[in-house]
Amino acid sequence: MTANTNAPLASSPFDSVSLRALAQRALDTMGVTARLEDAPVSGADTIAVRSPINGRGLGVVRLDAEYVAQSDVDAAIARAVTVFESWRSEPAPRRGEVVRHLGEQLRRHKEALADLVQIEVGKIRSEALGEVQEMIDICDFAVGLSRQLHGLTIASERPGHRLSETWQPLGPVGVISAFNFPVAVWSWNAALALICGDPVVWKPSEATTLCSLATTVLARRAAIEAGVSPDVCQVVFGDAEVGRALVADHRVPLISATGSTRMGKLVAPIVAERFGRSILELGGNNAAIIAPSADLDLVVRGVTFAAAGTAGQRCTTLRRLIVHSSRLDEVVDRVSRAYSRLRVGNPLHADTLVGPLVDARAGAAMTAAIESARREGGTLVVGGDRCLLDEAPDASYMRPALVSMPRQSEIVRTETFAPVLYVMSYDSMDEALAIQNGVPQGLASSIFTTDLREAERFTGPAGSDCGIANVNIGPSGAEIGGAFGGEKETGGGRESGSDAWKAYMRRQTQTINYSNDLPLAQGVVFE
């Protein structure tokens, strides 16, 4: 692969001592009673911490007794069941007070929490701050929603009867989150679950211990400030076995799991077997159609961020670019030039636009995907090589890759969680939609066009088959006001805005007879 010499690497201290000091300062700022230690100590009260910024361990975090106890899944669920007995009877606006206090805590500690997101995930500063802002936004949304958990009044066919539909608290909610959005996805679930009357038991990614620990401290502090038990928010640390125990427990009626399609195929049957519910936010293989009338200034900006932002580690990352043959050469040329100017390096540096992949396996998967694309007839246009940084030889810094493909081959149908963008051409809108929809995943999609008919067709019933369909904007960067989720192997779940709150409650149909008679429905007579 040819190195891109036009994109200088940003530089900043990479050493573990500096990163550990920055992380400890963030924890101290938020009042988290946990210590990061360099010594290779071990035990039930310690968890190893690593940063993709230098690809090395930063030491271990020593937890205080309050959080050690919460590594026990059974005990955490038992506490959630206990607190649910009283929490479900609190008026919803009162439950919203906890979320309001959480939003205030997040505003107060936005910078410090963003520090941890950068250190444990490798996001650039604006994206790390944006993730915390997303938490604040969903808190604001949920607080307002706590006064509008509405039901229905339905016309009854029987005189003297009132027929209605209400929503009741469901029970403890288990949340399993991935590394790439270590705090925002938890907040989508937790903010809604709390106002719906459900305690939350969170199993975060093993890669983001500090983020989840600090977030839980803020959430429990918010509960205390609101005058309720902090056990409405709990965290359990551990490996896949911890997650499996949470998923299998019948006391947890709802599991919300974010991760790969492979993970979802393991979770869904376990939950279904015990007649539980699941919200699954799984793989994405998102596309953008570039129509003949597209504004290429919008295209270049939208495509570059959607494909290279977060180093390609978003579920909504743009992975397929479907360009009309009349614009193909121009689009490839302009996007290639934009890629050549992307600054790859330490995300703590102000000028960096693309940080590291999460680990060496992710870098190897990206390299393997590009090699597969070549075997299937593809041509590497730009990028795709590893950036070898003297200061961080163990980290996986990869230049975003643009790969021209003659067709939608097997590798294109596969999600590679890295910044690889496949470019294909089309001649008719029918062909473009067939390519767009011709993958197992169905999360996000977009079209760039100034033709109203094309835009309406794309968003119509015979258009994109994804849960998200955007016009003149890339597939990533969803707002919290709309429900988030996808179809097919993406799982079909919905989180965040709109009426996604209904997944965290149980529906109850109520009939009240306020007459002196007992008429039966459908005219049945039983005298």
Short mmCIF file of C-alpha atoms in Angstrom, two decimals:
data_model
loop_
_atom_site.label_atom_id
_atom_site.label_comp_id
_atom_site.label_asym_id
_atom_site.label_seq_id
_atom_site.Cartn_x
_atom_site.Cartn_y
_atom_site.Cartn_z
CA MET A 1 0.00 0.00 0.00
CA THR A 2 1.22 3.49 -0.79
CA ALA A 3 1.61 5.84 2.14
CA ASN A 4 -0.14 9.18 1.88
CA THR A 5 2.63 11.73 2.37
CA ASN A 6 0.25 14.70 2.24
CA ALA A 7 -1.38 13.98 5.61
CA PRO A 8 1.07 14.82 8.41
CA LEU A 9 0.64 12.96 11.64
CA ALA A 10 -0.41 15.06 14.59
CA SER A 11 1.92 14.70 17.55
CA SER A 12 1.35 14.90 21.29
CA PRO A 13 2.65 12.97 24.32
CA PHE A 14 1.66 9.31 24.06
CA ASP A 15 3.22 7.86 27.18
CA SER A 16 1.11 5.91 29.64
CA VAL A 17 2.21 8.03 32.59
CA SER A 18 0.81 11.21 31.02
CA LEU A 19 -2.39 9.49 29.92
CA ARG A 20 -2.86 7.95 33.35
CA ALA A 21 -2.36 11.35 35.00
CA LEU A 22 -4.94 12.93 32.68
CA ALA A 23 -7.43 10.15 33.43
CA GLN A 24 -6.88 10.43 37.19
CA ARG A 25 -7.38 14.17 37.05
CA ALA A 26 -10.69 13.63 35.24
CA LEU A 27 -11.82 11.09 37.84
CA ASP A 28 -10.83 13.42 40.67
CA THR A 29 -12.67 16.32 39.05
CA MET A 30 -15.86 14.26 38.96
CA GLY A 31 -15.40 13.08 42.53
CA VAL A 32 -14.89 9.44 41.59
CA THR A 33 -13.22 7.61 44.48
CA ALA A 34 -11.11 5.32 42.32
CA ARG A 35 -7.35 5.28 41.89
CA LEU A 36 -5.33 4.49 38.81
CA GLU A 37 -2.17 2.67 39.79
CA ASP A 38 0.90 1.78 37.80
CA ALA A 39 1.85 -1.29 39.80
CA PRO A 40 0.69 -4.63 38.34
CA VAL A 41 -1.58 -5.32 41.27
CA SER A 42 -4.56 -7.61 40.90
CA GLY A 43 -7.60 -8.64 42.83
CA ALA A 44 -11.36 -8.38 42.90
CA ASP A 45 -11.19 -4.64 43.42
CA THR A 46 -8.96 -3.84 40.41
CA ILE A 47 -9.58 -3.64 36.66
CA ALA A 48 -6.94 -3.18 33.96
CA VAL A 49 -7.18 0.02 31.92
CA ARG A 50 -5.84 0.44 28.38
CA SER A 51 -5.79 3.28 25.86
CA PRO A 52 -5.88 2.90 22.06
CA ILE A 53 -3.96 6.19 21.88
CA ASN A 54 -0.70 4.35 22.58
CA GLY A 55 -2.01 0.78 22.42
CA ARG A 56 -0.75 0.05 25.90
CA GLY A 57 -2.05 -0.50 29.38
CA LEU A 58 -2.29 2.52 31.64
CA GLY A 59 -2.28 0.45 34.82
CA VAL A 60 -5.21 -0.70 36.91
CA VAL A 61 -8.07 1.15 38.51
CA ARG A 62 -8.70 0.28 42.12
CA LEU A 63 -12.39 0.48 42.99
CA ASP A 64 -13.86 1.36 46.33
CA ALA A 65 -16.10 -1.08 48.19
CA GLU A 66 -19.31 0.37 46.78
CA TYR A 67 -18.34 -0.66 43.27
CA VAL A 68 -16.64 -3.94 44.09
CA ALA A 69 -19.98 -5.27 45.29
CA GLN A 70 -21.52 -4.31 41.98
CA SER A 71 -19.30 -6.70 40.04
CA ASP A 72 -21.71 -9.39 41.27
CA VAL A 73 -24.47 -9.60 38.64
CA ASP A 74 -26.88 -11.53 40.84
CA ALA A 75 -26.53 -9.03 43.68
CA ALA A 76 -26.96 -6.05 41.36
CA ILE A 77 -30.13 -7.51 39.84
CA ALA A 78 -31.48 -8.30 43.31
CA ARG A 79 -30.97 -4.68 44.33
CA ALA A 80 -32.67 -3.51 41.15
CA VAL A 81 -35.66 -5.75 41.84
CA THR A 82 -35.90 -4.39 45.37
CA VAL A 83 -35.73 -0.73 44.37
CA PHE A 84 -38.26 -1.33 41.57
CA GLU A 85 -40.93 -2.10 44.17
CA SER A 86 -40.96 1.54 45.23
CA TRP A 87 -39.55 3.23 42.13
CA ARG A 88 -42.43 2.12 39.88
CA SER A 89 -44.97 3.87 42.12
CA GLU A 90 -43.20 7.23 42.03
CA PRO A 91 -45.00 9.72 39.76
CA ALA A 92 -43.23 9.96 36.42
CA PRO A 93 -42.37 13.67 36.85
CA ARG A 94 -40.76 12.75 40.16
CA ARG A 95 -38.72 10.09 38.36
CA GLY A 96 -37.76 12.77 35.88
CA GLU A 97 -36.06 14.67 38.71
CA VAL A 98 -33.30 12.05 38.79
CA VAL A 99 -32.69 12.54 35.08
CA ARG A 100 -32.75 16.32 35.49
CA HIS A 101 -30.05 16.09 38.14
CA LEU A 102 -28.08 13.74 35.90
CA GLY A 103 -28.19 16.30 33.11
CA GLU A 104 -26.88 18.93 35.50
CA GLN A 105 -24.05 16.64 36.60
CA LEU A 106 -23.12 16.03 32.97
CA ARG A 107 -23.12 19.74 32.19
CA ARG A 108 -20.87 20.36 35.17
CA HIS A 109 -18.43 17.59 34.25
CA LYS A 110 -18.68 17.59 30.46
CA GLU A 111 -14.98 18.32 29.90
CA ALA A 112 -13.75 15.71 32.38
CA LEU A 113 -15.98 12.94 31.05
CA ALA A 114 -14.91 13.81 27.51
CA ASP A 115 -11.30 13.36 28.66
CA LEU A 116 -12.07 9.77 29.61
CA VAL A 117 -13.87 9.13 26.31
CA GLN A 118 -10.80 10.33 24.46
CA ILE A 119 -8.40 8.25 26.53
CA GLU A 120 -10.37 4.98 26.39
CA VAL A 121 -11.87 5.23 22.88
CA GLY A 122 -9.44 7.48 21.01
CA LYS A 123 -12.00 10.02 19.80
CA ILE A 124 -10.95 13.49 18.76
CA ARG A 125 -11.96 16.28 21.13
CA SER A 126 -15.05 17.54 19.31
CA GLU A 127 -16.46 14.03 19.01
CA ALA A 128 -15.80 13.24 22.66
CA LEU A 129 -17.50 16.46 23.74
CA GLY A 130 -20.30 15.72 21.29
CA GLU A 131 -20.91 12.34 22.89
CA VAL A 132 -21.34 13.90 26.32
CA GLN A 133 -23.56 16.57 24.80
CA GLU A 134 -25.71 13.78 23.40
CA MET A 135 -26.14 12.51 26.97
CA ILE A 136 -27.22 15.97 28.07
CA ASP A 137 -29.65 16.22 25.18
CA ILE A 138 -31.36 12.90 25.95
CA CYS A 139 -31.66 13.93 29.60
CA ASP A 140 -33.44 17.12 28.54
CA PHE A 141 -35.70 15.11 26.24
CA ALA A 142 -36.52 12.56 28.93
CA VAL A 143 -37.29 15.16 31.60
CA GLY A 144 -39.92 16.70 29.33
CA LEU A 145 -41.20 13.28 28.36
CA SER A 146 -41.70 12.37 32.03
CA ARG A 147 -44.78 14.62 31.98
CA GLN A 148 -46.12 13.17 28.73
CA LEU A 149 -46.15 9.39 29.06
CA HIS A 150 -49.56 9.34 27.48
CA GLY A 151 -52.05 6.57 26.87
CA LEU A 152 -55.31 6.45 24.93
CA THR A 153 -59.01 6.74 25.62
CA ILE A 154 -60.90 4.47 23.22
CA ALA A 155 -64.59 4.53 22.34
CA SER A 156 -66.31 1.54 23.95
CA GLU A 157 -69.15 -0.27 22.23
CA ARG A 158 -70.80 -0.90 25.61
CA PRO A 159 -72.84 1.85 27.28
CA GLY A 160 -71.57 3.03 30.63
CA HIS A 161 -68.06 1.72 29.98
CA ARG A 162 -64.73 3.45 29.53
CA LEU A 163 -62.04 1.73 27.47
CA SER A 164 -58.48 3.00 27.77
CA GLU A 165 -54.87 2.06 27.25
CA THR A 166 -52.13 2.90 29.75
CA TRP A 167 -48.41 2.27 30.07
CA GLN A 168 -46.91 0.82 33.25
CA PRO A 169 -43.30 0.40 34.43
CA LEU A 170 -41.74 -2.81 33.14
CA GLY A 171 -38.98 -3.73 35.60
CA PRO A 172 -35.18 -3.76 35.73
CA VAL A 173 -33.55 -3.03 32.37
CA GLY A 174 -30.22 -4.57 31.41
CA VAL A 175 -28.02 -2.41 29.18
CA ILE A 176 -25.03 -3.85 27.31
CA SER A 177 -22.98 -1.22 25.50
CA ALA A 178 -20.07 -1.27 23.05
CA PHE A 179 -16.75 0.55 23.22
CA ASN A 180 -17.34 3.06 20.42
CA PHE A 181 -20.03 5.08 22.23
CA PRO A 182 -19.18 4.21 25.82
CA VAL A 183 -21.55 6.63 27.52
CA ALA A 184 -24.07 8.02 25.01
CA VAL A 185 -25.78 4.71 24.24
CA TRP A 186 -26.14 4.01 27.97
CA SER A 187 -27.81 7.40 28.38
CA TRP A 188 -30.30 6.72 25.58
CA ASN A 189 -31.49 3.71 27.52
CA ALA A 190 -31.03 4.92 31.09
CA ALA A 191 -32.74 8.30 30.70
CA LEU A 192 -35.84 6.68 29.18
CA ALA A 193 -35.85 3.66 31.49
CA LEU A 194 -35.66 5.85 34.59
CA ILE A 195 -38.57 8.09 33.68
CA CYS A 196 -40.54 4.97 32.76
CA GLY A 197 -40.03 3.61 36.28
CA ASP A 198 -37.34 1.04 35.51
CA PRO A 199 -34.03 0.63 37.35
CA VAL A 200 -30.97 0.10 35.13
CA VAL A 201 -28.20 -2.52 35.41
CA TRP A 202 -25.39 -1.69 33.00
CA LYS A 203 -22.75 -4.04 31.63
CA PRO A 204 -20.31 -1.77 29.72
CA SER A 205 -17.53 -2.73 27.35
CA GLU A 206 -14.40 -4.05 29.04
CA ALA A 207 -12.48 -1.43 27.04
CA THR A 208 -14.20 1.54 28.71
CA THR A 209 -14.07 0.93 32.45
CA LEU A 210 -13.25 4.52 33.40
CA CYS A 211 -16.03 6.02 31.27
CA SER A 212 -18.67 3.71 32.70
CA LEU A 213 -17.42 4.03 36.25
CA ALA A 214 -17.50 7.84 36.13
CA THR A 215 -20.91 7.89 34.46
CA THR A 216 -22.36 5.58 37.10
CA VAL A 217 -20.97 7.76 39.87
CA LEU A 218 -22.66 10.80 38.33
CA ALA A 219 -25.94 8.91 37.87
CA ARG A 220 -26.00 7.59 41.43
CA ARG A 221 -25.12 11.04 42.75
CA ALA A 222 -28.02 12.46 40.74
CA ALA A 223 -30.37 9.93 42.34
CA ILE A 224 -29.18 10.89 45.82
CA GLU A 225 -29.64 14.58 45.01
CA ALA A 226 -33.20 13.79 43.91
CA GLY A 227 -33.82 11.97 47.20
CA VAL A 228 -34.14 8.42 45.84
CA SER A 229 -32.09 5.25 46.15
CA PRO A 230 -28.89 5.26 44.06
CA ASP A 231 -29.62 1.62 43.22
CA VAL A 232 -31.82 2.82 40.38
CA CYS A 233 -28.50 2.98 38.48
CA GLN A 234 -25.94 0.20 38.77
CA VAL A 235 -22.95 -1.06 36.82
CA VAL A 236 -21.48 -4.57 36.61
CA PHE A 237 -17.96 -5.01 35.29
CA GLY A 238 -16.59 -8.11 33.64
CA ASP A 239 -16.26 -10.22 30.53
CA ALA A 240 -18.78 -11.91 28.25
CA GLU A 241 -19.82 -14.28 31.04
CA VAL A 242 -21.06 -11.30 33.06
CA GLY A 243 -23.09 -10.14 30.09
CA ARG A 244 -24.46 -13.63 29.54
CA ALA A 245 -25.61 -13.81 33.16
CA LEU A 246 -27.42 -10.49 32.80
CA VAL A 247 -29.05 -11.57 29.53
CA ALA A 248 -30.24 -14.90 30.93
CA ASP A 249 -31.76 -13.62 34.18
CA HIS A 250 -35.57 -13.79 34.17
CA ARG A 251 -35.74 -10.90 36.65
CA VAL A 252 -34.61 -8.54 33.88
CA PRO A 253 -37.59 -8.22 31.50
CA LEU A 254 -35.77 -6.05 28.95
CA ILE A 255 -32.25 -6.31 27.56
CA SER A 256 -30.91 -3.49 25.39
CA ALA A 257 -27.73 -4.65 23.66
CA THR A 258 -25.49 -2.73 21.29
CA GLY A 259 -22.75 -4.47 19.35
CA SER A 260 -22.08 -6.73 16.39
CA THR A 261 -24.64 -8.83 14.57
CA ARG A 262 -22.77 -11.88 15.84
CA MET A 263 -23.32 -10.72 19.42
CA GLY A 264 -27.00 -10.08 18.72
CA LYS A 265 -27.46 -13.62 17.41
CA LEU A 266 -26.21 -14.87 20.77
CA VAL A 267 -28.30 -12.51 22.88
CA ALA A 268 -31.66 -12.70 21.10
CA PRO A 269 -32.35 -16.45 21.52
CA ILE A 270 -31.44 -16.39 25.21
CA VAL A 271 -33.82 -13.51 25.92
CA ALA A 272 -36.56 -14.96 23.73
CA GLU A 273 -36.33 -18.37 25.39
CA ARG A 274 -37.33 -16.83 28.71
CA PHE A 275 -40.00 -14.64 27.00
CA GLY A 276 -38.07 -11.46 27.72
CA ARG A 277 -37.83 -8.46 25.44
CA SER A 278 -34.77 -7.19 23.62
CA ILE A 279 -33.73 -3.96 21.94
CA LEU A 280 -30.90 -4.84 19.55
CA GLU A 281 -28.72 -2.21 17.88
CA LEU A 282 -26.34 -4.31 15.80
CA GLY A 283 -24.27 -4.05 12.62
CA GLY A 284 -24.53 -1.37 10.00
CA ASN A 285 -23.31 -1.35 6.39
CA ASN A 286 -24.46 2.07 5.42
CA ALA A 287 -24.57 3.59 1.95
CA ALA A 288 -24.90 6.97 0.28
CA ILE A 289 -26.29 7.32 -3.24
CA ILE A 290 -24.77 10.23 -5.22
CA ALA A 291 -27.28 11.25 -7.87
CA PRO A 292 -26.46 13.17 -11.08
CA SER A 293 -27.88 16.38 -9.58
CA ALA A 294 -25.99 16.14 -6.29
CA ASP A 295 -24.27 19.19 -4.81
CA LEU A 296 -20.70 17.90 -4.70
CA ASP A 297 -19.62 20.40 -2.06
CA LEU A 298 -22.16 18.79 0.28
CA VAL A 299 -21.13 15.34 -0.90
CA VAL A 300 -17.44 15.77 -0.11
CA ARG A 301 -18.06 17.19 3.36
CA GLY A 302 -20.80 14.72 4.22
CA VAL A 303 -19.03 11.65 2.86
CA THR A 304 -15.67 12.44 4.44
CA PHE A 305 -17.07 12.88 7.94
CA ALA A 306 -19.47 9.94 7.68
CA ALA A 307 -16.78 7.57 6.39
CA ALA A 308 -13.70 8.71 8.34
CA GLY A 309 -15.15 10.18 11.53
CA THR A 310 -14.46 8.18 14.70
CA ALA A 311 -11.92 6.30 12.57
CA GLY A 312 -14.81 4.45 10.94
CA GLN A 313 -15.92 2.99 14.27
CA ARG A 314 -19.55 4.09 14.28
CA CYS A 315 -22.46 1.78 13.61
CA THR A 316 -23.65 4.52 11.22
CA THR A 317 -20.28 4.93 9.48
CA LEU A 318 -20.58 5.31 5.70
CA ARG A 319 -19.12 2.16 4.15
CA ARG A 320 -20.58 2.13 0.61
CA LEU A 321 -20.63 5.03 -1.87
CA ILE A 322 -22.98 4.44 -4.80
CA VAL A 323 -22.26 7.07 -7.47
CA HIS A 324 -24.02 7.73 -10.76
CA SER A 325 -21.65 6.83 -13.58
CA SER A 326 -21.79 10.40 -14.95
CA ARG A 327 -20.30 11.76 -11.70
CA LEU A 328 -18.07 8.85 -10.69
CA ASP A 329 -14.67 10.22 -11.72
CA GLU A 330 -15.34 13.64 -10.23
CA VAL A 331 -16.62 12.26 -6.93
CA VAL A 332 -13.70 9.83 -6.57
CA ASP A 333 -11.22 12.61 -7.34
CA ARG A 334 -12.70 15.09 -4.87
CA VAL A 335 -13.17 12.59 -2.05
CA SER A 336 -9.63 11.29 -2.62
CA ARG A 337 -8.23 14.78 -2.30
CA ALA A 338 -10.23 15.34 0.89
CA TYR A 339 -8.89 12.05 2.28
CA SER A 340 -5.33 13.13 1.49
CA ARG A 341 -5.77 16.12 3.78
CA LEU A 342 -7.09 14.18 6.79
CA ARG A 343 -4.80 14.54 9.78
CA VAL A 344 -4.29 11.18 11.45
CA GLY A 345 -2.71 10.94 14.89
CA ASN A 346 -3.07 11.41 18.62
CA PRO A 347 -6.70 12.48 19.25
CA LEU A 348 -5.54 14.65 22.16
CA HIS A 349 -3.87 16.94 19.63
CA ALA A 350 -6.13 19.82 18.54
CA ASP A 351 -5.39 19.39 14.81
CA THR A 352 -6.16 15.67 14.59
CA LEU A 353 -9.23 14.58 12.62
CA VAL A 354 -8.78 10.78 12.72
CA GLY A 355 -7.64 8.93 15.83
CA PRO A 356 -6.69 5.30 16.36
CA LEU A 357 -8.64 2.10 15.90
CA VAL A 358 -9.51 0.42 19.16
CA ASP A 359 -6.81 -2.27 18.97
CA ALA A 360 -4.47 -4.25 16.74
CA ARG A 361 -7.21 -6.71 15.76
CA ALA A 362 -9.25 -3.87 14.28
CA GLY A 363 -6.25 -2.72 12.26
CA ALA A 364 -5.61 -6.24 11.02
CA ALA A 365 -9.28 -6.61 10.05
CA MET A 366 -9.07 -3.42 8.00
CA THR A 367 -5.96 -4.64 6.17
CA ALA A 368 -7.59 -8.03 5.53
CA ALA A 369 -10.74 -6.37 4.16
CA ILE A 370 -8.74 -4.30 1.69
CA GLU A 371 -6.86 -7.39 0.53
CA SER A 372 -10.17 -9.22 0.07
CA ALA A 373 -11.50 -6.30 -1.95
CA ARG A 374 -8.45 -6.50 -4.22
CA ARG A 375 -9.00 -10.21 -4.77
CA GLU A 376 -12.60 -9.44 -5.70
CA GLY A 377 -11.55 -6.93 -8.35
CA GLY A 378 -11.25 -3.78 -6.26
CA THR A 379 -8.62 -1.05 -6.55
CA LEU A 380 -7.22 0.88 -3.60
CA VAL A 381 -7.53 4.54 -4.57
CA VAL A 382 -6.06 6.18 -1.47
CA GLY A 383 -5.13 5.38 2.13
CA GLY A 384 -5.42 2.00 3.79
CA ASP A 385 -1.91 1.92 5.21
CA ARG A 386 -0.91 1.83 8.85
CA CYS A 387 0.67 4.94 10.31
CA LEU A 388 3.72 3.83 12.25
CA LEU A 389 4.24 6.30 15.05
CA ASP A 390 7.56 6.11 16.86
CA GLU A 391 5.88 7.24 20.08
CA ALA A 392 3.11 4.62 19.86
CA PRO A 393 4.34 1.51 18.02
CA ASP A 394 1.64 -0.64 19.63
CA ALA A 395 -1.28 1.55 18.54
CA SER A 396 -3.37 1.04 15.38
CA TYR A 397 -3.43 4.29 13.44
CA MET A 398 -4.77 3.64 9.94
CA ARG A 399 -5.30 6.08 7.10
CA PRO A 400 -8.93 6.02 5.90
CA ALA A 401 -9.17 3.99 2.70
CA LEU A 402 -11.12 4.60 -0.47
CA VAL A 403 -11.54 1.45 -2.56
CA SER A 404 -13.08 1.37 -6.04
CA MET A 405 -15.19 -1.75 -6.60
CA PRO A 406 -16.63 -3.06 -9.88
CA ARG A 407 -19.64 -4.52 -8.09
CA GLN A 408 -21.16 -5.22 -4.69
CA SER A 409 -19.08 -8.25 -3.81
CA GLU A 410 -18.97 -10.36 -0.67
CA ILE A 411 -16.53 -8.10 1.19
CA VAL A 412 -18.73 -5.09 0.43
CA ARG A 413 -21.70 -6.89 1.96
CA THR A 414 -19.65 -7.42 5.15
CA GLU A 415 -19.28 -4.75 7.81
CA THR A 416 -15.63 -3.99 8.63
CA PHE A 417 -15.49 -1.78 11.71
CA ALA A 418 -12.81 0.50 10.30
CA PRO A 419 -12.52 3.45 7.87
CA VAL A 420 -12.89 1.57 4.57
CA LEU A 421 -15.20 3.16 1.98
CA TYR A 422 -16.15 1.14 -1.11
CA VAL A 423 -17.12 3.10 -4.23
CA MET A 424 -19.41 1.65 -6.90
CA SER A 425 -21.26 3.13 -9.86
CA TYR A 426 -24.85 2.89 -11.06
CA ASP A 427 -26.82 3.95 -14.14
CA SER A 428 -30.44 3.94 -12.98
CA MET A 429 -32.25 4.67 -9.72
CA ASP A 430 -33.57 1.11 -9.71
CA GLU A 431 -29.99 -0.16 -9.80
CA ALA A 432 -28.88 2.25 -7.05
CA LEU A 433 -31.66 1.14 -4.72
CA ALA A 434 -30.93 -2.52 -5.44
CA ILE A 435 -27.30 -1.97 -4.41
CA GLN A 436 -28.32 0.11 -1.39
CA ASN A 437 -30.74 -2.54 -0.11
CA GLY A 438 -28.72 -5.56 -1.22
CA VAL A 439 -26.91 -6.17 2.07
CA PRO A 440 -27.97 -8.04 5.22
CA GLN A 441 -27.76 -4.92 7.39
CA GLY A 442 -30.34 -2.15 7.48
CA LEU A 443 -29.34 0.66 9.80
CA ALA A 444 -28.68 3.97 8.01
CA SER A 445 -28.77 5.25 4.45
CA SER A 446 -28.62 8.50 2.53
CA ILE A 447 -28.95 10.11 -0.87
CA PHE A 448 -27.43 13.31 -2.20
CA THR A 449 -29.74 14.81 -4.81
CA THR A 450 -31.51 18.04 -5.72
CA ASP A 451 -34.18 16.12 -7.65
CA LEU A 452 -37.35 16.09 -5.54
CA ARG A 453 -38.64 12.96 -7.23
CA GLU A 454 -35.48 11.02 -6.39
CA ALA A 455 -35.54 12.21 -2.79
CA GLU A 456 -39.18 11.23 -2.34
CA ARG A 457 -38.66 7.86 -3.96
CA PHE A 458 -35.66 7.15 -1.74
CA THR A 459 -37.66 7.91 1.41
CA GLY A 460 -40.82 6.23 0.16
CA PRO A 461 -42.12 2.69 0.74
CA ALA A 462 -40.17 1.28 -2.22
CA GLY A 463 -36.98 3.17 -1.39
CA SER A 464 -34.39 2.61 1.33
CA ASP A 465 -35.13 -0.39 3.54
CA CYS A 466 -33.14 1.03 6.48
CA GLY A 467 -34.30 2.43 9.79
CA ILE A 468 -32.68 5.77 8.93
CA ALA A 469 -32.98 7.46 5.52
CA ASN A 470 -31.35 10.86 5.04
CA VAL A 471 -31.37 13.31 2.14
CA ASN A 472 -28.36 15.57 1.45
CA ILE A 473 -26.64 14.49 4.64
CA GLY A 474 -24.57 11.41 5.43
CA PRO A 475 -25.93 8.41 7.33
CA SER A 476 -24.16 9.25 10.61
CA GLY A 477 -24.80 11.92 13.23
CA ALA A 478 -28.38 11.15 14.31
CA GLU A 479 -30.21 13.58 16.61
CA ILE A 480 -31.78 12.28 19.80
CA GLY A 481 -35.25 13.53 18.87
CA GLY A 482 -35.81 10.72 16.39
CA ALA A 483 -35.97 7.03 17.20
CA PHE A 484 -32.65 5.37 16.42
CA GLY A 485 -32.33 1.85 15.05
CA GLY A 486 -32.45 -0.34 11.98
CA GLU A 487 -33.94 -3.33 10.22
CA LYS A 488 -32.79 -6.79 9.08
CA GLU A 489 -29.56 -7.89 10.77
CA THR A 490 -29.33 -4.53 12.54
CA GLY A 491 -31.87 -6.00 14.96
CA GLY A 492 -35.03 -3.94 14.58
CA GLY A 493 -34.77 -2.15 17.92
CA ARG A 494 -35.39 1.54 18.55
CA GLU A 495 -33.78 3.80 21.14
CA SER A 496 -33.60 7.50 21.98
CA GLY A 497 -36.38 9.79 20.71
CA SER A 498 -39.90 9.68 19.28
CA ASP A 499 -41.95 6.95 21.01
CA ALA A 500 -38.99 4.66 21.75
CA TRP A 501 -39.98 5.01 25.43
CA LYS A 502 -42.76 2.49 24.90
CA ALA A 503 -40.22 -0.35 24.73
CA TYR A 504 -39.40 0.29 28.40
CA MET A 505 -43.00 -0.06 29.58
CA ARG A 506 -45.77 -2.61 29.48
CA ARG A 507 -49.02 -1.81 27.72
CA GLN A 508 -52.24 -2.35 29.66
CA THR A 509 -55.76 -2.18 28.24
CA GLN A 510 -58.32 -1.17 30.88
CA THR A 511 -62.12 -1.39 30.80
CA ILE A 512 -64.08 0.35 33.54
CA ASN A 513 -67.81 -0.28 33.93
CA TYR A 514 -69.46 2.65 35.68
CA SER A 515 -73.03 1.51 34.91
CA ASN A 516 -75.44 -0.74 36.80
CA ASP A 517 -75.61 -3.22 33.93
CA LEU A 518 -73.22 -5.88 32.62
CA PRO A 519 -73.45 -5.85 28.81
CA LEU A 520 -71.01 -8.16 27.03
CA ALA A 521 -68.96 -7.24 23.99
CA GLN A 522 -69.92 -8.33 20.49
CA GLY A 523 -73.56 -8.61 21.59
CA VAL A 524 -73.00 -11.88 23.46
CA VAL A 525 -75.87 -12.82 25.78
CA PHE A 526 -75.20 -15.10 28.73
CA GLU A 527 -78.21 -14.97 31.09
#
